[in-house]
PDB file of C-alpha atoms in Angstrom:
ATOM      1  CA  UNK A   1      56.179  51.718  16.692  1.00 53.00           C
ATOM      2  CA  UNK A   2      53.704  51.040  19.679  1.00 54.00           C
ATOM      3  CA  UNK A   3      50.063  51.324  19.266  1.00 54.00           C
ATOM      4  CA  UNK A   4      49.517  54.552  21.171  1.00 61.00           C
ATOM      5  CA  UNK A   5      52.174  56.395  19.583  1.00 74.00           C
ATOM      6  CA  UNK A   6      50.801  56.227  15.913  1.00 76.00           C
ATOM      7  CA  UNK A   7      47.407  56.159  16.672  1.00 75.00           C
ATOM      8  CA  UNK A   8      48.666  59.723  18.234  1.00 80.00           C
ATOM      9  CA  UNK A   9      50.394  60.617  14.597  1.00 85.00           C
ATOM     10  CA  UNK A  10      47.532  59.463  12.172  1.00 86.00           C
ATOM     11  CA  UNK A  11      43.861  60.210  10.902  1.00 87.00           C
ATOM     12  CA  UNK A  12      41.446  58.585   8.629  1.00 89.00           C
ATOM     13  CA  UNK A  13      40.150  60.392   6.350  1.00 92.00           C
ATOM     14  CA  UNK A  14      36.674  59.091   3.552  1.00 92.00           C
ATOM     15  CA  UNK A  15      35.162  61.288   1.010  1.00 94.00           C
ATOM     16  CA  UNK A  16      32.399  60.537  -0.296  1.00 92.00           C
ATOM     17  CA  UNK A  17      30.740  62.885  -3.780  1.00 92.00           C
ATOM     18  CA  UNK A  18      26.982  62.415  -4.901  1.00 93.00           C
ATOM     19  CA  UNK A  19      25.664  64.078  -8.026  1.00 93.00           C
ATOM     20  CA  UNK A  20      22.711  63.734 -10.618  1.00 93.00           C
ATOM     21  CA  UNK A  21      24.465  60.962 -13.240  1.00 91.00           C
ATOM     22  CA  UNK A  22      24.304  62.360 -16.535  1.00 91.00           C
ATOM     23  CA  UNK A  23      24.955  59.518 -18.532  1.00 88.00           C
ATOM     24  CA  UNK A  24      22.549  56.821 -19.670  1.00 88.00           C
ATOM     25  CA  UNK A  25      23.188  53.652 -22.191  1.00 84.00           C
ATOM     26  CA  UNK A  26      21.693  54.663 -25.112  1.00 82.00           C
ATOM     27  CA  UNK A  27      19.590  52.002 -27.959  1.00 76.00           C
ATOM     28  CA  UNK A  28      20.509  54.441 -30.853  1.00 80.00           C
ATOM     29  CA  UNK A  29      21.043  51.815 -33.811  1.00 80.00           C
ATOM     30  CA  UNK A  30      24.319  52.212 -35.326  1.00 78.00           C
ATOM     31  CA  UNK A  31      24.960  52.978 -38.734  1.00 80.00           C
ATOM     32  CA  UNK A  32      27.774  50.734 -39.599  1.00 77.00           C
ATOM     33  CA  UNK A  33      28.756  46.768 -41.027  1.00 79.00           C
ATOM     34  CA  UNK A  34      31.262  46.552 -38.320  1.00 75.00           C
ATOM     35  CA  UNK A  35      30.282  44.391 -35.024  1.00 76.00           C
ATOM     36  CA  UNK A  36      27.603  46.247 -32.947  1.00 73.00           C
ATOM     37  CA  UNK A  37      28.596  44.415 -29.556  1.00 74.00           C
ATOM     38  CA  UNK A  38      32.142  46.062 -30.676  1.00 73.00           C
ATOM     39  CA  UNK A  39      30.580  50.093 -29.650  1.00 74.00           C
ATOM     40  CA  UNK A  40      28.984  51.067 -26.759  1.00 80.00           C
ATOM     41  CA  UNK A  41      26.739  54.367 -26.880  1.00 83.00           C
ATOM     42  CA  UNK A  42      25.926  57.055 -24.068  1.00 87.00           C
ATOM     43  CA  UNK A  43      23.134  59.485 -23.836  1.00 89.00           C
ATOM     44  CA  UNK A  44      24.336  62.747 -22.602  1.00 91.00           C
ATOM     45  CA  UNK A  45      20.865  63.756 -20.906  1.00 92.00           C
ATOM     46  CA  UNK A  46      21.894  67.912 -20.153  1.00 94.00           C
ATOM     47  CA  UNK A  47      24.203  69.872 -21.956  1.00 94.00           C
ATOM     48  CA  UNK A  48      25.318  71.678 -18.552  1.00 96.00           C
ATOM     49  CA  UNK A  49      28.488  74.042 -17.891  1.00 95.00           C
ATOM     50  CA  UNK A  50      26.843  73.922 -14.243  1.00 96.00           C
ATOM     51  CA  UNK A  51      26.679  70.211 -13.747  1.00 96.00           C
ATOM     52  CA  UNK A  52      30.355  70.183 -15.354  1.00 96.00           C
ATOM     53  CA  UNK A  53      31.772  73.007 -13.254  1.00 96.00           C
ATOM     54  CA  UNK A  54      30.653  70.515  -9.992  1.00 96.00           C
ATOM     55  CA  UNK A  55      31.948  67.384 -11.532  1.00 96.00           C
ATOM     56  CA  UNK A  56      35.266  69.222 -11.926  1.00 96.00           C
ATOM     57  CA  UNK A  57      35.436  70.857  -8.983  1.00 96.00           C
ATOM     58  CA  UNK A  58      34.473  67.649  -6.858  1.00 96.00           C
ATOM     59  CA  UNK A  59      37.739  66.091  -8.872  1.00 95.00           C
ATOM     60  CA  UNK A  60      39.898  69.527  -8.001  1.00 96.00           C
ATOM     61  CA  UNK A  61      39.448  69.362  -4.366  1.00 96.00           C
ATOM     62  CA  UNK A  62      40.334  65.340  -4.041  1.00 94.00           C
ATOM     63  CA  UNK A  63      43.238  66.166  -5.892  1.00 92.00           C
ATOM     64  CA  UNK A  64      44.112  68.974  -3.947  1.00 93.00           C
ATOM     65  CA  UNK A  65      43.632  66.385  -0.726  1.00 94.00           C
ATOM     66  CA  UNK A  66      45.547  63.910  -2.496  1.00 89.00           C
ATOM     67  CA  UNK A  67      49.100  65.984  -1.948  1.00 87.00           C
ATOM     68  CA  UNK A  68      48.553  65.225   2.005  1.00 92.00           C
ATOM     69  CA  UNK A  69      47.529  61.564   2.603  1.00 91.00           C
ATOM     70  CA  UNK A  70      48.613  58.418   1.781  1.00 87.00           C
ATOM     71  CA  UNK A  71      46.446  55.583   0.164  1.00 84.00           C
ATOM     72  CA  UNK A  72      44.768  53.092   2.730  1.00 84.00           C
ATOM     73  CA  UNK A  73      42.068  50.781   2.173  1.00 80.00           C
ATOM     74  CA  UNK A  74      39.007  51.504  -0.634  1.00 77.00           C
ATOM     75  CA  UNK A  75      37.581  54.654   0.022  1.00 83.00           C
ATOM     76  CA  UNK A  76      39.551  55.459   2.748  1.00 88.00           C
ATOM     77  CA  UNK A  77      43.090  56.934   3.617  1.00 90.00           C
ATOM     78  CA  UNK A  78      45.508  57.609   5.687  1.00 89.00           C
ATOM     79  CA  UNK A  79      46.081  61.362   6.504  1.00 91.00           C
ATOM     80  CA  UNK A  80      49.072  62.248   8.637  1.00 92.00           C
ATOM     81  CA  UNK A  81      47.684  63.933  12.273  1.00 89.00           C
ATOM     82  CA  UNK A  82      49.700  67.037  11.456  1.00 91.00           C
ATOM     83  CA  UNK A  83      47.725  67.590   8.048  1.00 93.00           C
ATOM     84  CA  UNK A  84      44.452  67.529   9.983  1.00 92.00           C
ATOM     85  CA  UNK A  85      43.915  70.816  10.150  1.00 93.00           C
ATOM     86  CA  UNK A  86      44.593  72.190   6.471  1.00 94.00           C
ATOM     87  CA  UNK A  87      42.716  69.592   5.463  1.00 95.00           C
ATOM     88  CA  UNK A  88      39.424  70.519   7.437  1.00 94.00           C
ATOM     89  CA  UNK A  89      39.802  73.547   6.558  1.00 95.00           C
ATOM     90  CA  UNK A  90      39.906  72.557   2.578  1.00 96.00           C
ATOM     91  CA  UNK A  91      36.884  70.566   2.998  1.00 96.00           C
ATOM     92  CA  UNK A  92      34.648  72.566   5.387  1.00 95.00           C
ATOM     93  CA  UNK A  93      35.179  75.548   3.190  1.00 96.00           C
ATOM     94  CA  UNK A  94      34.182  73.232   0.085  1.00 97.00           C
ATOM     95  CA  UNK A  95      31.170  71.258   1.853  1.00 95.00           C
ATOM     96  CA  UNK A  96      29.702  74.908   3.433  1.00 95.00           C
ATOM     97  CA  UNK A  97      30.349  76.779   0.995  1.00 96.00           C
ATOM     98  CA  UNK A  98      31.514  76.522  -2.511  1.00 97.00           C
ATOM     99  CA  UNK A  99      29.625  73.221  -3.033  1.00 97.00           C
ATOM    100  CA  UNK A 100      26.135  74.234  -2.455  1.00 96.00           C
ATOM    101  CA  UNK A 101      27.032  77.273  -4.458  1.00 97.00           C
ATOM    102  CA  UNK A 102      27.439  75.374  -7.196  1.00 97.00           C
ATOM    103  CA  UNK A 103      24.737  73.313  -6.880  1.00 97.00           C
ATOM    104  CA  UNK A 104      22.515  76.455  -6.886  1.00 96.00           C
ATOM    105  CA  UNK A 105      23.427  77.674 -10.034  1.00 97.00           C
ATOM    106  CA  UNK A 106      22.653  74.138 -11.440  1.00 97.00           C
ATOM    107  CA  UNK A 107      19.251  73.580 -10.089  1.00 96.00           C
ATOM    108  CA  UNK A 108      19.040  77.440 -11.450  1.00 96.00           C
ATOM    109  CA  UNK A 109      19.427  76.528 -14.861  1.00 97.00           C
ATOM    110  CA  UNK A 110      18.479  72.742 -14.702  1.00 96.00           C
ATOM    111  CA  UNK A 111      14.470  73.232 -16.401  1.00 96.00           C
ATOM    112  CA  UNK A 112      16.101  75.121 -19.247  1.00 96.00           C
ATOM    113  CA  UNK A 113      18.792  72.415 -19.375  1.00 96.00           C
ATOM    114  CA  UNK A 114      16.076  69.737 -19.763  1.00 95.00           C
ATOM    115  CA  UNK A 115      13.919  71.561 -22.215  1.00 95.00           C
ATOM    116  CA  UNK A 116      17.029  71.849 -24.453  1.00 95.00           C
ATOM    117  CA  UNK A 117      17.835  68.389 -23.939  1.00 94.00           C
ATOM    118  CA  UNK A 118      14.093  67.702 -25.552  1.00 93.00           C
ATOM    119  CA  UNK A 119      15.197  69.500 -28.690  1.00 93.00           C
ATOM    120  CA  UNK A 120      18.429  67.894 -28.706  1.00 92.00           C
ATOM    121  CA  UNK A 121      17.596  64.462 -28.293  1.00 90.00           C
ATOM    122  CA  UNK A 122      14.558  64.368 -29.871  1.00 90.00           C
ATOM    123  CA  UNK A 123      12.653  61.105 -30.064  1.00 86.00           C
ATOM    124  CA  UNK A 124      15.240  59.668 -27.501  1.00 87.00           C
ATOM    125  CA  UNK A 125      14.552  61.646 -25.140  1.00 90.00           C
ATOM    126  CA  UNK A 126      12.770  59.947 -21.940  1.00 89.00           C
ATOM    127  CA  UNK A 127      10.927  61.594 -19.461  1.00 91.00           C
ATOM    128  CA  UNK A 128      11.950  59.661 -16.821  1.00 91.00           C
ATOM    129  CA  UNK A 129      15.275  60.338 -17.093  1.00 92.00           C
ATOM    130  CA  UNK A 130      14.965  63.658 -15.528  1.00 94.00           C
ATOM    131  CA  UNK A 131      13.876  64.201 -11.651  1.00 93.00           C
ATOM    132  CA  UNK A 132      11.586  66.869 -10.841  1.00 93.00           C
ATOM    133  CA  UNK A 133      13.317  70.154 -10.024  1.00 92.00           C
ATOM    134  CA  UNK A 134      12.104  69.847  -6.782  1.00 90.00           C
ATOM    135  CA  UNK A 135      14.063  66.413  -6.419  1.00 93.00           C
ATOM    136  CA  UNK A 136      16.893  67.631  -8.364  1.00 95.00           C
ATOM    137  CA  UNK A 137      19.058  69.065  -5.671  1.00 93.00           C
ATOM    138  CA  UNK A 138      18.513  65.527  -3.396  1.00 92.00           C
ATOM    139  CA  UNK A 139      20.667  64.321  -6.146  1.00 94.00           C
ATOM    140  CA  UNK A 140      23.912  66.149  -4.767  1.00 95.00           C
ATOM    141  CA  UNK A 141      25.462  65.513  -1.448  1.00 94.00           C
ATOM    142  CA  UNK A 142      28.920  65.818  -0.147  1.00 94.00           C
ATOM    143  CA  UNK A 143      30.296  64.342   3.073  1.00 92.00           C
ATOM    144  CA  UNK A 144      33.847  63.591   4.645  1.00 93.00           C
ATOM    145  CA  UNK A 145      34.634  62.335   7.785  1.00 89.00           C
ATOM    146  CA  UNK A 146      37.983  62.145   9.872  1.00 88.00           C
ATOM    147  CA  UNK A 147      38.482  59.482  12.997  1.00 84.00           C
ATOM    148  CA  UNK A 148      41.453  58.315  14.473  1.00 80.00           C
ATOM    149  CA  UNK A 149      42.637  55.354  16.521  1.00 70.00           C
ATOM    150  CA  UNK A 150      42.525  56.356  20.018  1.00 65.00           C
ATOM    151  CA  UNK A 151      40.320  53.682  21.380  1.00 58.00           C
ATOM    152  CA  UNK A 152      39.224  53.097  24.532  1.00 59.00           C
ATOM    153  CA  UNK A 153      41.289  50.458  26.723  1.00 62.00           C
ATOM    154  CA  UNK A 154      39.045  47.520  26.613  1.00 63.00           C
ATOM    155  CA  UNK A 155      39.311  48.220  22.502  1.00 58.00           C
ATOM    156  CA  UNK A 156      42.982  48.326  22.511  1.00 57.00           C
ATOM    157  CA  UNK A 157      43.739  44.431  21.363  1.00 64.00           C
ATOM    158  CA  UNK A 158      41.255  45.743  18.176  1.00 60.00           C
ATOM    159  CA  UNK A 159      43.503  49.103  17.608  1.00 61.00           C
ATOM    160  CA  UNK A 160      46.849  47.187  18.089  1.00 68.00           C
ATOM    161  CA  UNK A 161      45.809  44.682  15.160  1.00 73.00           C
ATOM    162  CA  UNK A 162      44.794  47.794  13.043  1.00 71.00           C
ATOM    163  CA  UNK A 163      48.159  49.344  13.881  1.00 75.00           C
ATOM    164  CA  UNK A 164      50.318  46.421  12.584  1.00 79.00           C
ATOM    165  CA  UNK A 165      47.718  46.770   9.504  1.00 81.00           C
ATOM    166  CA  UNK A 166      48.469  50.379   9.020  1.00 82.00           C
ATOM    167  CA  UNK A 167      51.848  50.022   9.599  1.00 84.00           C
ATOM    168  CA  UNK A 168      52.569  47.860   6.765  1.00 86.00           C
ATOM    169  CA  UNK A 169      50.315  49.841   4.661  1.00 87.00           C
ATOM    170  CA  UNK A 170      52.135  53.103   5.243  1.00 87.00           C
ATOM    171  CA  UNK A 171      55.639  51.317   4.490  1.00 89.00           C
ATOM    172  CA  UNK A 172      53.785  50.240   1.433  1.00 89.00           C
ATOM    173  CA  UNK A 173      52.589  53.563   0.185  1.00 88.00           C
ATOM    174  CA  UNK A 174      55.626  55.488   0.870  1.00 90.00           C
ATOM    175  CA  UNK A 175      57.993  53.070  -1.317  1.00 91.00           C
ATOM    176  CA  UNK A 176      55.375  52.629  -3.920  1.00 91.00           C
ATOM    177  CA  UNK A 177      55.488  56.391  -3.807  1.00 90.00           C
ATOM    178  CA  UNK A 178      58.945  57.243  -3.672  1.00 90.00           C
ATOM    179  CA  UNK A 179      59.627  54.370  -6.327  1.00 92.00           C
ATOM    180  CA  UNK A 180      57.400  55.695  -8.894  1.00 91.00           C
ATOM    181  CA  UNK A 181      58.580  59.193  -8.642  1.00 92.00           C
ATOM    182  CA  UNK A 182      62.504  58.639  -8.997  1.00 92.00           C
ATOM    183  CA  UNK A 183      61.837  55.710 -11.465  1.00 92.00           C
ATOM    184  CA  UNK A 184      60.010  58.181 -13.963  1.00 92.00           C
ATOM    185  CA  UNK A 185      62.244  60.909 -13.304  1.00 91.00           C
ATOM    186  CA  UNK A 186      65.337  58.249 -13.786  1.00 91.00           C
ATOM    187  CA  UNK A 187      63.677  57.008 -17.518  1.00 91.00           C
ATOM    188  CA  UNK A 188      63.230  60.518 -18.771  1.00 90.00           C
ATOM    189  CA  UNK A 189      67.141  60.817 -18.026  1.00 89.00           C
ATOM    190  CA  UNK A 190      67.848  57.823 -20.416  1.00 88.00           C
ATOM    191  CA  UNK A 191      68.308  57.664 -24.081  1.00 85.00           C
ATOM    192  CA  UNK A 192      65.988  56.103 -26.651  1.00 85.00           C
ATOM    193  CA  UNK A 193      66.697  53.389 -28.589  1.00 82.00           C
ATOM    194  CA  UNK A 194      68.307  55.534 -31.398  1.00 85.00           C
ATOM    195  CA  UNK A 195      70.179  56.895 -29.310  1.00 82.00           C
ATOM    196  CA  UNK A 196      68.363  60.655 -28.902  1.00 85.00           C
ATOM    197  CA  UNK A 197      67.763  61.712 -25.276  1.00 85.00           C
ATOM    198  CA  UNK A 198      64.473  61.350 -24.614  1.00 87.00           C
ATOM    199  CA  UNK A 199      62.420  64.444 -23.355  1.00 87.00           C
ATOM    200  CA  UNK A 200      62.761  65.507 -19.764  1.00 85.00           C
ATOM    201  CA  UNK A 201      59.440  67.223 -18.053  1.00 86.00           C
ATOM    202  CA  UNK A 202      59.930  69.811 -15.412  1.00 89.00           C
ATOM    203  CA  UNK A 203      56.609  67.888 -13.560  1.00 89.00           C
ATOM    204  CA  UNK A 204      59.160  65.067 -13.140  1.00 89.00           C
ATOM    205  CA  UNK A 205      61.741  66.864 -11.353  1.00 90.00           C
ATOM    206  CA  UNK A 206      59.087  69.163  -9.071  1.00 90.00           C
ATOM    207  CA  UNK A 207      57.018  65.908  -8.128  1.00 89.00           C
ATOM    208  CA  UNK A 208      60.088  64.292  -6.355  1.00 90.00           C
ATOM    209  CA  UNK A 209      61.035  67.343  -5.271  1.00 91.00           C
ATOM    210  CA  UNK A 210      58.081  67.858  -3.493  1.00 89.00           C
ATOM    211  CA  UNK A 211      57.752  64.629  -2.459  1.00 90.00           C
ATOM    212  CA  UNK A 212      61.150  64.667  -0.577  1.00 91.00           C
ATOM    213  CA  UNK A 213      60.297  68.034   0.780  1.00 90.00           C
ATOM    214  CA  UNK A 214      57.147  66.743   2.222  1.00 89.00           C
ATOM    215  CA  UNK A 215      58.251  63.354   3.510  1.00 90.00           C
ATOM    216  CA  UNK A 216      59.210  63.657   6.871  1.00 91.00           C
ATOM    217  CA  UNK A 217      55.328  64.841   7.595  1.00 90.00           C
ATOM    218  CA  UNK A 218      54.174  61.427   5.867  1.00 90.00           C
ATOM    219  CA  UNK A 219      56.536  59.351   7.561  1.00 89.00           C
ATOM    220  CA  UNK A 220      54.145  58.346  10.584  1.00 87.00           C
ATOM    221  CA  UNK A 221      55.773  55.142  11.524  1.00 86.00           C
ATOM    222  CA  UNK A 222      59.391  56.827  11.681  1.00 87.00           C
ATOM    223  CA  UNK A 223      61.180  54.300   9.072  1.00 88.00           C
ATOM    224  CA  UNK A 224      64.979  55.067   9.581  1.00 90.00           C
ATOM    225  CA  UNK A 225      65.232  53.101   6.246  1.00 90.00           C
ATOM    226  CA  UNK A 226      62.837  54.896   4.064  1.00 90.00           C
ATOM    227  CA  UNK A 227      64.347  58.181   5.960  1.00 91.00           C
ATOM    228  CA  UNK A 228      68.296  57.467   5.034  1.00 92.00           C
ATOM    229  CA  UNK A 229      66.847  57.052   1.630  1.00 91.00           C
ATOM    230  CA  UNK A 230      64.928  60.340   1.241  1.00 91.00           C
ATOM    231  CA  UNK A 231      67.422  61.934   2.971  1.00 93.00           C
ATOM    232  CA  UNK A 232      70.769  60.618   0.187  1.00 92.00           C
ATOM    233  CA  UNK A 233      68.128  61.937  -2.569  1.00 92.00           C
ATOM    234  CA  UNK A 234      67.219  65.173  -1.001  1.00 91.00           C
ATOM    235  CA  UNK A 235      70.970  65.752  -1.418  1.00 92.00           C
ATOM    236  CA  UNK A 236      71.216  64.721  -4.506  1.00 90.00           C
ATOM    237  CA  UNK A 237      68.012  66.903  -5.689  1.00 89.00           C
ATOM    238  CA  UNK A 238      68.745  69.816  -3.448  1.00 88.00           C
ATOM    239  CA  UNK A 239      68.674  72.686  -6.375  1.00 85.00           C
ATOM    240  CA  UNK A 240      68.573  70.646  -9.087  1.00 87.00           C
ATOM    241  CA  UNK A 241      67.365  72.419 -12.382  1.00 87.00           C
ATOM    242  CA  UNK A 242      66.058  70.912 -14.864  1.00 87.00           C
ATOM    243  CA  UNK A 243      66.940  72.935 -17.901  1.00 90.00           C
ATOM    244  CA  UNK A 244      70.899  72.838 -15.878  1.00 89.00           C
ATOM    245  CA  UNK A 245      70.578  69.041 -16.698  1.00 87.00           C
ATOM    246  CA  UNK A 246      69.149  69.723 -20.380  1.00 87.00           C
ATOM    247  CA  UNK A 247      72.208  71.083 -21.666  1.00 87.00           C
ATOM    248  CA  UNK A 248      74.806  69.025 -19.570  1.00 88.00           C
ATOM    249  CA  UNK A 249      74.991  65.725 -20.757  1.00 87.00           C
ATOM    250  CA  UNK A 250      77.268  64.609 -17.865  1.00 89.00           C
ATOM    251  CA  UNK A 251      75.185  65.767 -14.973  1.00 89.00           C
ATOM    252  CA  UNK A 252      72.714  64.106 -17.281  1.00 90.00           C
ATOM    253  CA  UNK A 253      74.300  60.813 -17.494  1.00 89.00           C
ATOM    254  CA  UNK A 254      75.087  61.177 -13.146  1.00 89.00           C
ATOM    255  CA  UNK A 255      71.675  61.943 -12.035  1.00 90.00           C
ATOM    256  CA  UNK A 256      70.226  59.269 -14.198  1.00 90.00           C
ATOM    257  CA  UNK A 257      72.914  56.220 -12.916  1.00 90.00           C
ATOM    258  CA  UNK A 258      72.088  57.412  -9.133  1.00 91.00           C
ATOM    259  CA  UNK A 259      68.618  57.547  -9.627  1.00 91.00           C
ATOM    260  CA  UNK A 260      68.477  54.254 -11.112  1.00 90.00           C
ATOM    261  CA  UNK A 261      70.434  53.185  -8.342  1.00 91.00           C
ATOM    262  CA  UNK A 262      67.903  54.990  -5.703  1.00 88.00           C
ATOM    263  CA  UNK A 263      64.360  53.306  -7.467  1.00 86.00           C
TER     264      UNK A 263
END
């Protein structure tokens, strides 16, 4: 595939989450004749459903990113150009909106937080452990960014290289991908070493399904390998239920030899 032609087809997409660390190494002595370099110990400084409630949501909406890019280099991905817009629209709403709602309600609650924490913790609790409220909400920020590779022509020996780079790393992703999914789904079709079947997950078999459903969008660089592939297991998973292949120990036994075959 040509430079211009995927730099036309892909974005790159970085996250990046900032929030008040609520965990500190704690000097507590430990009551025990075991090794003490054997335990490590954690202060918990605020006992806070608000701090939590951001901490999971930040985790949520990467997740809920996750289902439309592919992995890239550290803190950045690769996000197919067709995705763009979804995606924006997950993140703007979550950067504008939600997230500062939720910081609110923290810095709301955060001096009664802290003044249970005192109780709590007692004679290790420390002061400086705890911004002011009026710094509190500087701990918290939430940023994204998406850029692609249409460079400018006197850049284009710079975006070529990158190309090849992505390239490969987009091949990568999309086997490691693809391989992981049918290999699971092929070991939970085996037997254990007793002989029993082992327990099939219906996660398994909607994973790949989705994958497959949802691979022609990821498929930037247009592999006509990878594609042939996808496309002999789309067949093969096309309505396949997993409960059907509970209680038929042939269709069992076939979708478990093919998709060892496939991984």
């Amino acid at each position: 595939m040509n430079t211009e032609s995927l730099a036309k087809r892909v974005l790159f997409l970085t996250i990046h989450c900032n929030r008040f660390g609520n965990l500190r190494k704690s000097a507590v002595k430990l009551d025990t004749t075991a090794q003490h370099n054997r335990f490590k110990t954690n202060q918990t400084l605020l006992d806070s459903p608000e701090l939590d409630a951001i901490m999971l949501r930040d985790t949520a909406v990467k997740r809920q990113v996750e289902a439309f890019v592919l992995p890239y280099k550290i803190a950045c991905v690769i996000l197919p150009a067709e995705s763009g817009k979804e995606v924006k629209q997950i993140l703007t709403a979550y950067e504008k909106v939600e997230r500062p709602e939720l910081v609110k309600a923290f810095v709301a609650t955060y001096v009664a937080r802290v003044q249970d924490a005192k109780i709590a913790l007692k004679d290790e609790f420390v002061e400086g452990h705890y911004p002011t409220v009026e710094e509190i909400a500087e701990e918290f920020s939430f940023d994204w960014n998406l850029f692609s590779l249409d460079l400018p022509e006197d850049m284009k020996d710079k975006a070529a290289s990158m190309i090849e780079d992505v390239t490969k790393a987009v091949a990568e992703a999309l086997t490691a991908s693809a391989h992981g999914l049918v290999k699971k789904l092929a070991d939970s079709l085996s037997t254990n070493e007793d002989g029993s079947s082992k327990k099939i997950c219906d996660t398994h078999f909607e994973k790949l399904q989705t994958w497959l459903a949802n691979f022609d969008v990821k498929n930037v660089i247009n592999s006509t390998e990878l594609k042939a592939e996808m496309d002999k297991l789309s067949g093969l998973m096309k309505g396949m239920d997993p409960e059907l292949v509970r209680n038929n120990d042939t269709l069992r036994l076939k979708l478990h030899t093919e998709l060892s075959a496939a991984a």
